[in-house]
Every structure is written in structure tokens, then in C-alpha cells.
Amino acid sequence: MAEPIGHLEGHDFQPGIRLLARLARVAEQACQATGISLPQYRLLVSISGQPQRASELAARVGVSRPALTSLVNGLAQAELLQRVPVPNDRRGIQLVVTDTGCAALAQADDALTERMLQLVPPAAASSVREVVAMLGEALDREGPPAD
């Protein structure tokens, strides 16, 4: 009988996986304190670099398409993003972060950074940054999540 992957010698990632689940809750609480949810934060981060089509974002943000519609509607109502027609595509709509959305995103970034600084001892900060950078680069190499 095969051993579960989490129990292979030298490859026990279970504590790290469970830590990520706990960190997601910490991130959710930090975002909520600024008035946006973690899925709203992920959506704003995803479109802050450049406008994107809503149809491409559901998988990237980690929500279903109906949930994405709800997120977009809420953020548009709060004037944190706007829907803009795609040039040369009569039916296409792209999402753009507004100035208010940029300010909300910056506030959430600050809250998340502050919370992480509370958790990470100064002596470990550079090691944590290295691991985070390595994981980010690995995810970037994988590209956007598939639908």
C-alpha cells in the first residue's frame, strides 16, 4: 500500500500546507478590516497591472464564474473597478481598477504587510522573503490557472 504523499521521508509538507490555510484566514481578516474581502483583493490585484476581461479572471481569482460576477458587481457598485468596452469587440468588456480601487488595494496591501510583520520575527524576515519569492516565481512559471 502506498504511503500518502504528505508522509514521504524528507517531503513532509503537511505542516506548511496547513499553515497556508491558516495564513489565508489571517489574510482574510486583514483584508476585511480594510473593507474588502480576500477574493475582492485577489480580483483587484489581478486587474491592477492591466485591464482584463472578466471571462479570463474566474480561474485566476479562484472563484466560479457566477461568484466572479457577484464580486465584480460589488466592486463596481463600490466604485473600486469599472467595466470598460474592449476596443474592436462590441461584446467584450474589460475590468479596470478605479482610483478609489487603487487606494483600497494599497490600504489592504499595507494591512497585510503589517500583519505579516507581526507574525515574522525580524531575524527570519529575509528567509521568509526568499521562500515567498521562490514560490511566486514557481507559480509565475506555471502561468495562469486553467478554467
Tab-separated table of N, CA, C and O in Angstrom, residues 13-28 38 116 131-132 135 139:
chain	number	residue	atom	x	y	z
A	13	PHE	N	5.238	18.071	3.726
A	13	PHE	CA	4.772	19.436	3.550
A	13	PHE	C	3.472	19.711	4.289
A	13	PHE	O	2.948	20.811	4.222
A	14	GLN	N	2.941	18.699	4.978
A	14	GLN	CA	1.652	18.873	5.636
A	14	GLN	C	1.620	20.072	6.582
A	14	GLN	O	0.662	20.854	6.529
A	15	PRO	N	2.628	20.282	7.435
A	15	PRO	CA	2.575	21.478	8.295
A	15	PRO	C	2.533	22.777	7.486
A	15	PRO	O	1.809	23.714	7.830
A	16	GLY	N	3.264	22.831	6.387
A	16	GLY	CA	3.256	24.022	5.544
A	16	GLY	C	1.923	24.227	4.852
A	16	GLY	O	1.441	25.358	4.736
A	17	ILE	N	1.320	23.143	4.406
A	17	ILE	CA	0.016	23.222	3.754
A	17	ILE	C	-1.027	23.716	4.751
A	17	ILE	O	-1.836	24.594	4.441
A	18	ARG	N	-0.978	23.182	5.939
A	18	ARG	CA	-1.920	23.623	6.973
A	18	ARG	C	-1.649	25.068	7.378
A	18	ARG	O	-2.575	25.819	7.663
A	19	LEU	N	-0.391	25.452	7.379
A	19	LEU	CA	-0.037	26.836	7.678
A	19	LEU	C	-0.630	27.773	6.628
A	19	LEU	O	-1.147	28.848	6.952
A	20	LEU	N	-0.565	27.379	5.356
A	20	LEU	CA	-1.137	28.212	4.292
A	20	LEU	C	-2.633	28.423	4.505
A	20	LEU	O	-3.143	29.520	4.274
A	21	ALA	N	-3.326	27.383	4.947
A	21	ALA	CA	-4.758	27.526	5.234
A	21	ALA	C	-4.986	28.529	6.364
A	21	ALA	O	-5.894	29.359	6.299
A	22	ARG	N	-4.144	28.457	7.382
A	22	ARG	CA	-4.268	29.413	8.494
A	22	ARG	C	-3.918	30.827	8.042
A	22	ARG	O	-4.567	31.800	8.431
A	23	LEU	N	-2.891	30.958	7.206
A	23	LEU	CA	-2.499	32.271	6.693
A	23	LEU	C	-3.595	32.873	5.810
A	23	LEU	O	-3.781	34.092	5.798
A	24	ALA	N	-4.311	32.024	5.083
A	24	ALA	CA	-5.417	32.525	4.271
A	24	ALA	C	-6.463	33.178	5.168
A	24	ALA	O	-7.015	34.231	4.820
A	25	ARG	N	-6.704	32.588	6.318
A	25	ARG	CA	-7.668	33.184	7.256
A	25	ARG	C	-7.131	34.500	7.822
A	25	ARG	O	-7.874	35.469	7.958
A	26	VAL	N	-5.857	34.554	8.134
A	26	VAL	CA	-5.233	35.795	8.613
A	26	VAL	C	-5.347	36.871	7.541
A	26	VAL	O	-5.681	38.029	7.829
A	27	ALA	N	-5.091	36.498	6.287
A	27	ALA	CA	-5.185	37.453	5.184
A	27	ALA	C	-6.629	37.919	5.007
A	27	ALA	O	-6.879	39.105	4.767
A	28	GLU	N	-7.576	37.012	5.132
A	28	GLU	CA	-8.992	37.380	5.024
A	28	GLU	C	-9.360	38.404	6.090
A	28	GLU	O	-10.004	39.417	5.805
A	38	LEU	N	-11.019	38.900	0.859
A	38	LEU	CA	-9.827	38.353	0.205
A	38	LEU	C	-10.087	38.068	-1.284
A	38	LEU	O	-9.238	38.406	-2.122
A	116	MET	N	1.714	40.567	8.494
A	116	MET	CA	2.813	39.615	8.302
A	116	MET	C	4.025	40.010	9.142
A	116	MET	O	4.696	39.145	9.708
A	131	VAL	N	11.715	32.600	0.446
A	131	VAL	CA	10.782	31.497	0.174
A	131	VAL	C	9.574	32.014	-0.597
A	131	VAL	O	9.138	31.392	-1.571
A	132	VAL	N	9.041	33.151	-0.191
A	132	VAL	CA	7.890	33.733	-0.879
A	132	VAL	C	8.257	34.055	-2.324
A	132	VAL	O	7.490	33.751	-3.256
A	135	LEU	N	8.459	30.774	-4.323
A	135	LEU	CA	7.135	30.220	-4.611
A	135	LEU	C	6.411	31.074	-5.659
A	135	LEU	O	5.753	30.541	-6.554
A	139	LEU	N	5.050	29.780	-9.301
A	139	LEU	CA	3.671	29.961	-9.762
A	139	LEU	C	3.630	30.748	-11.064
A	139	LEU	O	2.831	30.443	-11.957
